[in-house]
mmCIF file of C-alpha atoms in Angstrom:
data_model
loop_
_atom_site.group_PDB
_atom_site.id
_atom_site.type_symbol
_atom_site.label_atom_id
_atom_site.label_comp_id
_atom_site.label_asym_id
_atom_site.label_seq_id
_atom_site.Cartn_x
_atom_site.Cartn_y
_atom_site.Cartn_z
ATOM 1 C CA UNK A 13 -0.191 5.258 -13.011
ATOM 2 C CA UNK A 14 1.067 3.278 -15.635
ATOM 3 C CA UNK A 15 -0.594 5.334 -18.451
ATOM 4 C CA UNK A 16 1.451 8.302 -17.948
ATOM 5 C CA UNK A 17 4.922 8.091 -19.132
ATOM 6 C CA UNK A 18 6.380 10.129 -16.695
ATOM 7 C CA UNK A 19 10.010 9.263 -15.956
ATOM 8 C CA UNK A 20 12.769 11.508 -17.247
ATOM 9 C CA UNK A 21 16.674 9.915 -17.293
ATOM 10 C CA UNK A 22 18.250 11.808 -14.609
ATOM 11 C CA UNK A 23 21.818 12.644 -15.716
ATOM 12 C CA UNK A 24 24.236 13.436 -12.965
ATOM 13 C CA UNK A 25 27.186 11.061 -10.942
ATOM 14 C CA UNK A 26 26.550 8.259 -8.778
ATOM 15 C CA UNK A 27 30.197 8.776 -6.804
ATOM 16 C CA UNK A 28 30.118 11.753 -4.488
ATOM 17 C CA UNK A 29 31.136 12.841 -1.540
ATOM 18 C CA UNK A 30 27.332 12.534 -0.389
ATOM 19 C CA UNK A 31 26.682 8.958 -1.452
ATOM 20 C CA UNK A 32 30.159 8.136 -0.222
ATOM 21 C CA UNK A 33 29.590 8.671 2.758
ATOM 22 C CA UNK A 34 25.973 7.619 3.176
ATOM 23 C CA UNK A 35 27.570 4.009 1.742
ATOM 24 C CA UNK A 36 30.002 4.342 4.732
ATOM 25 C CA UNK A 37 27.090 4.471 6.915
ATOM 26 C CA UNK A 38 25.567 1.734 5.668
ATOM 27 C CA UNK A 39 28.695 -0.563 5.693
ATOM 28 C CA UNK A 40 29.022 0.296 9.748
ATOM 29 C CA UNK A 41 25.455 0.099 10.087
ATOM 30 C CA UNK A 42 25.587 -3.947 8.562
ATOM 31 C CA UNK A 43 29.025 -4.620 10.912
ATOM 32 C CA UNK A 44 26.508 -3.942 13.965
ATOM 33 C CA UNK A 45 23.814 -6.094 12.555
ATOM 34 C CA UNK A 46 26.057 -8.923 12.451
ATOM 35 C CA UNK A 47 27.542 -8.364 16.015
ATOM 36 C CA UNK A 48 23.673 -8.076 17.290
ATOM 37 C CA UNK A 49 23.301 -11.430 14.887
ATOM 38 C CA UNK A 50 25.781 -13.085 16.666
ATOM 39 C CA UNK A 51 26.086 -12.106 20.024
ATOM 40 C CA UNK A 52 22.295 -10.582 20.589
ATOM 41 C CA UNK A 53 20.349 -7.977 20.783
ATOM 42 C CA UNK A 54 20.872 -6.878 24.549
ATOM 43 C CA UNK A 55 25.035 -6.836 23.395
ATOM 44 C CA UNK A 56 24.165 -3.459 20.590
ATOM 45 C CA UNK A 57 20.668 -1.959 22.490
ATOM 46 C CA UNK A 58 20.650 -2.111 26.189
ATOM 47 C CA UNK A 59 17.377 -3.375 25.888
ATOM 48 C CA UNK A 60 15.670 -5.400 29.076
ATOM 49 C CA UNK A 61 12.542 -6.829 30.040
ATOM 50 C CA UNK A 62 11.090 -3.360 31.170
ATOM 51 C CA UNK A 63 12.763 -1.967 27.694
ATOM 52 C CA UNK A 64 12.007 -4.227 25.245
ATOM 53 C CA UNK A 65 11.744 -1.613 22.453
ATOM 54 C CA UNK A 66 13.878 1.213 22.362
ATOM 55 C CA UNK A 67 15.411 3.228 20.094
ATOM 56 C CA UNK A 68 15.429 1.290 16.922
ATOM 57 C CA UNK A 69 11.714 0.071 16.866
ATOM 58 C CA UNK A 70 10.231 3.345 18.106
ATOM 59 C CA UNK A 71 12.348 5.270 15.024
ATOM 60 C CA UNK A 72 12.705 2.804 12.240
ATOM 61 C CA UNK A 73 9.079 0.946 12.497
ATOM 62 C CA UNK A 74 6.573 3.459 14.736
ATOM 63 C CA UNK A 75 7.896 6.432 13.228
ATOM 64 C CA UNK A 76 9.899 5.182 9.796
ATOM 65 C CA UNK A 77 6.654 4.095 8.492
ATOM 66 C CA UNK A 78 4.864 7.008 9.013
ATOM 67 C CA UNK A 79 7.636 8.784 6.943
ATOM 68 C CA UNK A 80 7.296 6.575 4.527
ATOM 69 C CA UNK A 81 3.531 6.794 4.028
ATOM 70 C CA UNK A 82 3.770 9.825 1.186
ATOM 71 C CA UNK A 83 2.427 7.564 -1.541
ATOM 72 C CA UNK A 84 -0.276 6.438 1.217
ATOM 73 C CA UNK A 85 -1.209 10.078 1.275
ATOM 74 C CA UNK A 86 -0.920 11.031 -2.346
ATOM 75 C CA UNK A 87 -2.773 7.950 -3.583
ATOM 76 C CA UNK A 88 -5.807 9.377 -1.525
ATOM 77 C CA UNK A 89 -5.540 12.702 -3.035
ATOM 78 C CA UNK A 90 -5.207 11.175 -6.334
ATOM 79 C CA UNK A 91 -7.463 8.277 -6.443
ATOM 80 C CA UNK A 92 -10.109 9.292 -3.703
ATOM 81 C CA UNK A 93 -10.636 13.035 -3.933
ATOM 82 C CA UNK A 94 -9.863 13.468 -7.714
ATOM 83 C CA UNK A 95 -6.834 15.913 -7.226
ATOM 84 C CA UNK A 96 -4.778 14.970 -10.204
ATOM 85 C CA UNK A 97 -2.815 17.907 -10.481
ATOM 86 C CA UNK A 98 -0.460 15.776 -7.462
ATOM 87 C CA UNK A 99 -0.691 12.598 -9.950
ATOM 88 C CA UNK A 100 3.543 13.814 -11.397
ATOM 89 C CA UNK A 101 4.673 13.504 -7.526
ATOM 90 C CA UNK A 102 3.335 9.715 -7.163
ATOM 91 C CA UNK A 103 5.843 7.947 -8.461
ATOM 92 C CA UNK A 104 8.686 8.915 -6.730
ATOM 93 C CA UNK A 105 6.701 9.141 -3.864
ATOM 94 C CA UNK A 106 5.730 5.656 -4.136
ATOM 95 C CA UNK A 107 9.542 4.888 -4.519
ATOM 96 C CA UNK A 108 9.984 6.666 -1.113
ATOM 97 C CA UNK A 109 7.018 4.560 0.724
ATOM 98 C CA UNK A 110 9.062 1.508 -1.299
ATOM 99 C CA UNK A 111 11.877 2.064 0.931
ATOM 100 C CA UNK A 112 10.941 3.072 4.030
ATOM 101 C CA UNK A 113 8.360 0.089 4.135
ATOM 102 C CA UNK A 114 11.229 -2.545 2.899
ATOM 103 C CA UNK A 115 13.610 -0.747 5.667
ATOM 104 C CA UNK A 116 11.155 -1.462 8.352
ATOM 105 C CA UNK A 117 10.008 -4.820 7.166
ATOM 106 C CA UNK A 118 13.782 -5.657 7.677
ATOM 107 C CA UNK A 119 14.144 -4.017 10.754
ATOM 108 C CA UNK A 120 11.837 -6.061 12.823
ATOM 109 C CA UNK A 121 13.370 -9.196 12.061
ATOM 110 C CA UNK A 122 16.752 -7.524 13.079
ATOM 111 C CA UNK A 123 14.789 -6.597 16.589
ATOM 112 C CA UNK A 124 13.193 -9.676 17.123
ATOM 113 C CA UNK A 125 14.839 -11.358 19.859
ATOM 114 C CA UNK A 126 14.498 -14.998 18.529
ATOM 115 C CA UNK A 127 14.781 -14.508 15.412
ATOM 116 C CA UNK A 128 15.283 -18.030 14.194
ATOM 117 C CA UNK A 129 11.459 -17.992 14.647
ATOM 118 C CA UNK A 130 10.905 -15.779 12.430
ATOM 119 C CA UNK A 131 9.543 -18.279 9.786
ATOM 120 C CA UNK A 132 6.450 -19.169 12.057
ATOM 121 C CA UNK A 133 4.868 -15.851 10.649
ATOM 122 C CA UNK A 134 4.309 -17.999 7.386
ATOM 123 C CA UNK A 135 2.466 -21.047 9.265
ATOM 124 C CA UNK A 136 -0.847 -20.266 9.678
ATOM 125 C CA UNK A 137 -1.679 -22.959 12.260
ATOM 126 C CA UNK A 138 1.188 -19.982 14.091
ATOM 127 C CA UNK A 139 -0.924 -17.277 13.547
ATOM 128 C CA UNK A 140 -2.019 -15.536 16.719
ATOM 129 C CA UNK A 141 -4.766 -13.353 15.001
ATOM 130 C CA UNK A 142 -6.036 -11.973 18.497
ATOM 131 C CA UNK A 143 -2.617 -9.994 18.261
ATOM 132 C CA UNK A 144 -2.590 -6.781 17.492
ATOM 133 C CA UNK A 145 1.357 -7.082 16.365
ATOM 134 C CA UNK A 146 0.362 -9.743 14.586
ATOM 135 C CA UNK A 147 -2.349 -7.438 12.620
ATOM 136 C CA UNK A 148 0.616 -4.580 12.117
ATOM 137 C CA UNK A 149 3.020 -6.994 10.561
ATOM 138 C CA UNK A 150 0.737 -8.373 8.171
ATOM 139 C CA UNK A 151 -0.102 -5.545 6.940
ATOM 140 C CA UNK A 152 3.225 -4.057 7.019
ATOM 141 C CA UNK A 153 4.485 -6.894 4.997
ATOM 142 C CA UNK A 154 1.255 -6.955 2.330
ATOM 143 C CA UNK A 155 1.678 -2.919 1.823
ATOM 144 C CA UNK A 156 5.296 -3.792 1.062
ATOM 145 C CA UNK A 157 4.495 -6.067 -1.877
ATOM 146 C CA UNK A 158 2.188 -3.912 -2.758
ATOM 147 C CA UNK A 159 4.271 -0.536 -3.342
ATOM 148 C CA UNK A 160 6.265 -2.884 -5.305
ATOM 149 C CA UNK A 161 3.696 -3.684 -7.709
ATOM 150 C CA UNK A 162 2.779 0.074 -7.565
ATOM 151 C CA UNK A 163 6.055 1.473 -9.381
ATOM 152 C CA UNK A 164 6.778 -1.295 -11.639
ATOM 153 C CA UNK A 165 5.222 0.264 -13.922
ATOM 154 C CA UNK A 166 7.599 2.397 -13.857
ATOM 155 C CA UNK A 167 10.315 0.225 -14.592
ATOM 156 C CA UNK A 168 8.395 -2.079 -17.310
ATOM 157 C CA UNK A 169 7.830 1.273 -18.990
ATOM 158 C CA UNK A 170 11.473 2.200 -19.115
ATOM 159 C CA UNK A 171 12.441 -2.060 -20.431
ATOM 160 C CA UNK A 172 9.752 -1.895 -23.021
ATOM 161 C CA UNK A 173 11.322 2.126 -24.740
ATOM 162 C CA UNK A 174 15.034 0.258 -24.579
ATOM 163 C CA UNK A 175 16.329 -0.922 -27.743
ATOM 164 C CA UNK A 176 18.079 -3.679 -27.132
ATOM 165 C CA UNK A 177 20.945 -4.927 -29.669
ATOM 166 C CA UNK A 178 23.727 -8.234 -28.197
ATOM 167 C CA UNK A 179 26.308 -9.351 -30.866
ATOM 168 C CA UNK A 180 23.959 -6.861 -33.622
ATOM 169 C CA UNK A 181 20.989 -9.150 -33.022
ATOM 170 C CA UNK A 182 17.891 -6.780 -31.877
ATOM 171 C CA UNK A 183 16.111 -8.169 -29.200
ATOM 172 C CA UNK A 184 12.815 -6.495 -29.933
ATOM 173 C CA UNK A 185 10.984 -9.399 -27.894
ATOM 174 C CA UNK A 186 12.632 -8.131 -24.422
ATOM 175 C CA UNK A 187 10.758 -4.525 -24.847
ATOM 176 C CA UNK A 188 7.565 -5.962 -26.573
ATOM 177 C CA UNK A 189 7.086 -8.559 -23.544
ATOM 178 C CA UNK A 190 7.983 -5.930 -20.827
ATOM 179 C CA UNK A 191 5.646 -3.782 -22.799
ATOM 180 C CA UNK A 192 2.459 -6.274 -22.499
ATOM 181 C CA UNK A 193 3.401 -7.007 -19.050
ATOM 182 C CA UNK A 194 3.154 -3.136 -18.259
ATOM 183 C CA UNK A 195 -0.641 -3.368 -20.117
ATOM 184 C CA UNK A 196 -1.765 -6.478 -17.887
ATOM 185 C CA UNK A 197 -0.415 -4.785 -14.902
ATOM 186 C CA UNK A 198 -2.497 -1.423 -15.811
ATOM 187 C CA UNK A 199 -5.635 -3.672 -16.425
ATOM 188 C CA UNK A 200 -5.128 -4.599 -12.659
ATOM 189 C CA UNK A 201 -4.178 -2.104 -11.168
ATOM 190 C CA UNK A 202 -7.923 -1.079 -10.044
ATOM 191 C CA UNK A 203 -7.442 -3.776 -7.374
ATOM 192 C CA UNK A 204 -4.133 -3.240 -6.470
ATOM 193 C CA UNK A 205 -4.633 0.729 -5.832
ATOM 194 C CA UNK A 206 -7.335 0.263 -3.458
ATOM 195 C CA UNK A 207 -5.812 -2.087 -1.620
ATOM 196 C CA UNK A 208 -2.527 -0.171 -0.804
ATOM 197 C CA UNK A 209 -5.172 2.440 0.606
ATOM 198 C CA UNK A 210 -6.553 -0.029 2.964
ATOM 199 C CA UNK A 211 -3.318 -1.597 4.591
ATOM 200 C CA UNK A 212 -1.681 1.292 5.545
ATOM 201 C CA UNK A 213 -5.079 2.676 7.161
ATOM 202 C CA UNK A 214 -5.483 -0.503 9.134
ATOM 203 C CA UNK A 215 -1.731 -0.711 10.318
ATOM 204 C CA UNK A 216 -1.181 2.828 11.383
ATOM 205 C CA UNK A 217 -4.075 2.714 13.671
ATOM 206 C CA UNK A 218 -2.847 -0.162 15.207
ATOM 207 C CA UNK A 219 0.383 1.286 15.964
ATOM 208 C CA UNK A 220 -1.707 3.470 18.479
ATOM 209 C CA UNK A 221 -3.875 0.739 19.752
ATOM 210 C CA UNK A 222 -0.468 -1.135 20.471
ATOM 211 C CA UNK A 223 0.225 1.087 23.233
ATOM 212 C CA UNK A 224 -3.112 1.716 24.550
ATOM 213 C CA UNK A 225 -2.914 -1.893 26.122
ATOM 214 C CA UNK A 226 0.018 -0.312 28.065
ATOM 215 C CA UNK A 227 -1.841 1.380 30.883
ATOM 216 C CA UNK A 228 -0.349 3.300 33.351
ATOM 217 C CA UNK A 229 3.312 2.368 31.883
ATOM 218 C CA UNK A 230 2.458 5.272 29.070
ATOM 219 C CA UNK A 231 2.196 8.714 30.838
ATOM 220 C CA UNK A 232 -0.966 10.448 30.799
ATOM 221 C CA UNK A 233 -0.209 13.256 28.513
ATOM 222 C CA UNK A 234 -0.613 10.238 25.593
ATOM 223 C CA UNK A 235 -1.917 7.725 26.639
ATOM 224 C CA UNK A 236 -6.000 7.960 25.658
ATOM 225 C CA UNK A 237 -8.247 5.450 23.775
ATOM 226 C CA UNK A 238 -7.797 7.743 20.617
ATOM 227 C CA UNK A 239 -4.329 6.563 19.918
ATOM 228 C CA UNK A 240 -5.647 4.631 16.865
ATOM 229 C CA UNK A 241 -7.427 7.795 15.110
ATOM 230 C CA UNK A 242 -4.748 9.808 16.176
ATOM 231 C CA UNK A 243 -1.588 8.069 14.787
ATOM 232 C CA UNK A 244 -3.631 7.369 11.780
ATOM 233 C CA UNK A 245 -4.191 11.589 11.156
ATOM 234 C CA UNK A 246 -0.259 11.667 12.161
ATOM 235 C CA UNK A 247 0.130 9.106 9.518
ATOM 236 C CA UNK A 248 -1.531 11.709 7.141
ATOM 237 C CA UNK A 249 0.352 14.650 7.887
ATOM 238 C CA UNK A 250 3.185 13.148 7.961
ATOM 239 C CA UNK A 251 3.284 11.674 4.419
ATOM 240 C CA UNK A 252 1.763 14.987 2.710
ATOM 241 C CA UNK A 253 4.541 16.433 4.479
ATOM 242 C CA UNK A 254 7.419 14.078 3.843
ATOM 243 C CA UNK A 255 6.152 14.738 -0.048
ATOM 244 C CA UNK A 256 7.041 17.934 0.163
ATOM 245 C CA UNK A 257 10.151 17.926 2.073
ATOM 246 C CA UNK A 258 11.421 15.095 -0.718
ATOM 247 C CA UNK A 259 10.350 17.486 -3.688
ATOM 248 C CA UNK A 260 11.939 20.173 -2.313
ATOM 249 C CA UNK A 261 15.347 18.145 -1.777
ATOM 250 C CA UNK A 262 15.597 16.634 -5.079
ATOM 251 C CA UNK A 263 14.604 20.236 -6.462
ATOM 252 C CA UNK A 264 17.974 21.380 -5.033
ATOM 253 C CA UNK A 265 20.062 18.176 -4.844
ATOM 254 C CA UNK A 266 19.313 17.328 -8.501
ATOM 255 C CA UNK A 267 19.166 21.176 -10.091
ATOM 256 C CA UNK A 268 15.958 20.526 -10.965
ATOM 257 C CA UNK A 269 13.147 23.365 -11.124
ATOM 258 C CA UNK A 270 10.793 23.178 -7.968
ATOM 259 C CA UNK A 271 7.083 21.417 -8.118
ATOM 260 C CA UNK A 272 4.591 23.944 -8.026
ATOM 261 C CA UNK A 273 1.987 21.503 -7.241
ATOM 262 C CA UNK A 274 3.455 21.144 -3.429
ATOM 263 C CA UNK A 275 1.621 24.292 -2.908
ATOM 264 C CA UNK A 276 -1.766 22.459 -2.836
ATOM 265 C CA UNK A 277 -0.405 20.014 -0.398
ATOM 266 C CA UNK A 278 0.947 22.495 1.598
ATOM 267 C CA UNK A 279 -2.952 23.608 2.513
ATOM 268 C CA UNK A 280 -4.047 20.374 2.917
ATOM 269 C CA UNK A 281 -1.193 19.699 5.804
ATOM 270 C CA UNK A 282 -2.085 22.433 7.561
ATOM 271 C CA UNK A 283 -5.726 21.300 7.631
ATOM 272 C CA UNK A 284 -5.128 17.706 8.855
ATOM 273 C CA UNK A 285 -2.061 18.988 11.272
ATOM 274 C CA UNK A 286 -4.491 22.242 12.918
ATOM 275 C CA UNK A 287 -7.612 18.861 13.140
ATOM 276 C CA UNK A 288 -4.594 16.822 14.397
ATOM 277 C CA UNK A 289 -4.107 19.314 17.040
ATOM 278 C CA UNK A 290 -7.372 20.438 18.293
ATOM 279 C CA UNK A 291 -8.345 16.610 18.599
ATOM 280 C CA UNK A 292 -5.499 16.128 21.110
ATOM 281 C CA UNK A 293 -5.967 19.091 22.652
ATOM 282 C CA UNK A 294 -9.695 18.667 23.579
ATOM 283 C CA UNK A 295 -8.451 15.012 24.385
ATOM 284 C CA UNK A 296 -6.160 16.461 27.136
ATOM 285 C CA UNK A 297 -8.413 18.620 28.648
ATOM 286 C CA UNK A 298 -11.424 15.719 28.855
ATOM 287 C CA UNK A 299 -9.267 13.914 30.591
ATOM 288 C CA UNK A 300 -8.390 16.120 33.493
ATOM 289 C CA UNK A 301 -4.468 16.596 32.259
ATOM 290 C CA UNK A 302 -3.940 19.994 31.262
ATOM 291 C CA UNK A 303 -2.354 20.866 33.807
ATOM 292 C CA UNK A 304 0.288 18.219 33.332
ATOM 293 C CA UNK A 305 1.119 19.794 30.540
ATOM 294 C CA UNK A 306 3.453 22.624 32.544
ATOM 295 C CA UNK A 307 3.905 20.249 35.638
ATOM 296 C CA UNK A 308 5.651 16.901 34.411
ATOM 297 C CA UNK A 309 9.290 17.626 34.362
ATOM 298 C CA UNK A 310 11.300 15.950 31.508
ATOM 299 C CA UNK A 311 7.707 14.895 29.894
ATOM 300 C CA UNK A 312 6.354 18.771 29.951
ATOM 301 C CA UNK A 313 9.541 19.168 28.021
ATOM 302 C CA UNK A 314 9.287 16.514 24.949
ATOM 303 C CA UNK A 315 5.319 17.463 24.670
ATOM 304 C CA UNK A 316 5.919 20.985 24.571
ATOM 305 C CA UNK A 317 8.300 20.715 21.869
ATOM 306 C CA UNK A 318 6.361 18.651 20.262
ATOM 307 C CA UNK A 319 3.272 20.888 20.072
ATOM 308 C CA UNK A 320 6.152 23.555 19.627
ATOM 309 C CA UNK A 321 6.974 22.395 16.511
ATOM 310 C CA UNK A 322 4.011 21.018 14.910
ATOM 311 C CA UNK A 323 2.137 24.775 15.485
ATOM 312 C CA UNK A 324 5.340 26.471 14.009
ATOM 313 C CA UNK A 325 5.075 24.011 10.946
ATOM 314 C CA UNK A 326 1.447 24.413 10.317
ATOM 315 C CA UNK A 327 1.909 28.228 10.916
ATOM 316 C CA UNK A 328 4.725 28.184 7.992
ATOM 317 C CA UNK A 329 2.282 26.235 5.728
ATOM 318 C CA UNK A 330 -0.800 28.426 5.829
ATOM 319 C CA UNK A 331 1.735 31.310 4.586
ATOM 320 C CA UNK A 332 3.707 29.052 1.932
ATOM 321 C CA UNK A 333 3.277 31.032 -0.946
ATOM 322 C CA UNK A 334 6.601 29.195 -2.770
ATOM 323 C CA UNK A 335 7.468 25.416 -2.892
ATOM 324 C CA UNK A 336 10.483 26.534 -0.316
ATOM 325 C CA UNK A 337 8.121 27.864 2.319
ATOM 326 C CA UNK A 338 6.602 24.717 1.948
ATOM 327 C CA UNK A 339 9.813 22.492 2.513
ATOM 328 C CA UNK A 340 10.783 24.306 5.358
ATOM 329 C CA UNK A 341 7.211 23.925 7.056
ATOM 330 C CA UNK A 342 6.901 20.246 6.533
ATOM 331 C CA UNK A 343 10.584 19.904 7.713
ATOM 332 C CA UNK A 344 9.188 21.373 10.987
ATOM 333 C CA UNK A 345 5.965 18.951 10.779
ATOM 334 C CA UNK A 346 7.947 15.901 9.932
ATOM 335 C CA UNK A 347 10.166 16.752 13.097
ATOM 336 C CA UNK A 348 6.891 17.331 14.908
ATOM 337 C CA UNK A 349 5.072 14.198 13.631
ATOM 338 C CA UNK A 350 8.196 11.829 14.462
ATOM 339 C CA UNK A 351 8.684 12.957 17.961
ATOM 340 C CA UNK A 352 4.984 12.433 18.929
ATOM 341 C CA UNK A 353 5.761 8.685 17.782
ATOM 342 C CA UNK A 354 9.134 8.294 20.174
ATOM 343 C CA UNK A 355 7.233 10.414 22.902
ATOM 344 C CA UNK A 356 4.587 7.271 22.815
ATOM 345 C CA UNK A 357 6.883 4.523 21.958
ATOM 346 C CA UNK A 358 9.876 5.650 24.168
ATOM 347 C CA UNK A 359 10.295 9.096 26.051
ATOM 348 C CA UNK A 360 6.432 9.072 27.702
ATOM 349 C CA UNK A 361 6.573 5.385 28.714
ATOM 350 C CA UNK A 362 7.765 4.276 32.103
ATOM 351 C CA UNK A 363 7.628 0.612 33.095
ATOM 352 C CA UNK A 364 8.057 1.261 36.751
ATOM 353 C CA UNK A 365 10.842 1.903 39.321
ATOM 354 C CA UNK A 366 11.883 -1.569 39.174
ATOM 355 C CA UNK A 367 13.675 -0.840 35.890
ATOM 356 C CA UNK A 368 16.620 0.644 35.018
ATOM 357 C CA UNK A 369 16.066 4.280 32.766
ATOM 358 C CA UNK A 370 16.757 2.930 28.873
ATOM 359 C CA UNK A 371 19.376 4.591 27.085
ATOM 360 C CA UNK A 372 20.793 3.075 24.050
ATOM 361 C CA UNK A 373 24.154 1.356 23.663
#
């Protein structure tokens, strides 16, 4: 990555109505955290014992990862099958995965209920490595540091083509250092690559295998012992997807012309969504529940439009002939993709009668 020099200075203003009001969002979203902080979680969740995750785990960890696995995705079709012609849409797809990861990272600790425990994660002798959680965090956490390393290359790059002049003294050591810093980091980056194609695999199967533990509590239209393979081929959708929904948005947002190479990904999508598909179909019918497909009331519903909208996204990418065909389709798999996550975390699991229905404060 960090042989390319592939940024361009994007001109344009940083007040605007958008960011304003995404910054407002953010500012209300921080005045919860520090009510749920310092009165607890149950006062901003309506969680319970029967509801221990709701809403903010099953979007922002179980399915904000899997949106934020693009540079996951495109490092495979880079690094593992050769396609270099997707090699300009890393970077800022690695910034994406940098994000999303960070954002869920930080999440958890704001959903862990004693949080002033948090710190036993670091302790070894603390380690419960039977755990499955225990697996998904660590991993979490490691792919976290190691998007970071992944894009600064990025930013060394930019440091060490600054010219840097204080009180008309050049500073030519500041560029020069960043410069051989960007060189050692390329040297290592061998290592580093392969292991931010390892993590995610390990952790996004084990988001599946996280509720296959839950029984009968998961409803039978998702819960199957191929959870693990198939959040991990949602994982892949879902970040070719999210690739080209982002390109297609900064295309527009920024003026900029559209990338022709989402056209490619746009085929390989609908490959891994129609596989996707007939694996859980032929699942379903294995196992007897077909029929629950068009007999489970309020679940019939969410799967339906689940499957709805995944076949209506893959349908739109096997005819994308332009990189907006192609945003609209993996807008309609990225929907699709995220509510199979909440169906499994959330809308398809059922503790028992002895619990109060979950609905979010």
């Amino acid at each position: 990555m960090s042989g390319h020099n592939e940024y361009a200075v994007q001109e344009g203003k940083l007040i605007t109505p958008t960011s304003v009001t995404l910054f407002s969002l953010v500012v209300f979203a921080f005045v919860i955290i520090i009510v749920r902080f310092f009165m607890g979680l149950g006062a901003v969740s309506n969680l319970s014992d029967g509801y221990p995750w709701g809403v903010w785990l099953a979007y922002d960890v179980a399915t904000g990862t899997a949106f934020a696995c693009g540079g996951y995705a495109l490092a495979y079709s880079c690094y593992f099958f050769r396609s270099w012609r997707h090699h300009p849409m890393l970077r800022s797809a690695v910034l994406a995965s940098m994000f999303g990861y960070a954002l869920a990272g930080f999440s958890v600790l704001v959903d862990i209920g004693r949080y002033w425990n948090a710190y036993g994660f670091f302790v070894p002798s603390r380690w419960q490595t039977n755990s499955v959680m225990f697996e998904v965090a660590m991993c979490v956490m490691g792919y976290t540091c190691i998007l970071i390393i992944e894009f600064l290359p990025a930013v060394f790059e930019r440091i060490a083509a600054l010219k840097i002049v204080v009180a008309g003294v050049d500073l030519w050591i500041i560029p020069r250092f960043f410069g051989i810093l960007n060189k050692m980091l390329d040297k290592a980056l061998f290592v580093i690559i392969p292991l931010g194609m390892t993590l995610p695999t390990m952790h996004q199967s084990s988001l599946g295998s996280l509720f296959i533990i839950a029984g009968y509590k998961l409803h039978p239209l998702w819960q199957t012992n191929l959870l693990p393979l198939l959040f991990l081929v949602n994982a892949f959708l879902m970040g070719f997807s999210i690739v080209q929904f982002e390109s297609g948005l900064a295309s527009v947002g920024f003026g900029r012309k559209y990338e022709m190479p989402v056209l490619g990904l746009a085929k390989v999508a609908a490959y891994i969504g129609a596989g996707w598909l007939a694996i859980r179909m032929v699942d379903i019918v294995i196992r007897g529940q077909f029929t629950a497909i068009f007999s489970s009331g309020f679940y019939s519903l969410v799967f339906i439009l689940e499957i709805g909208l995944l076949v209506a996204g893959l349908w739109k990418f096997y005819n994308a002939n332009t990189p907006r065909k192609s945003f609209y389709a993996a807008m309609l798999t990225c929907c699709a993709g995220g509510i199979y996550r909440i169906n499994v975390y959330l809308c398809g699991y059922n503790p028992g009668s002895a619990w109060v229905a979950y609905f979010p404060s």
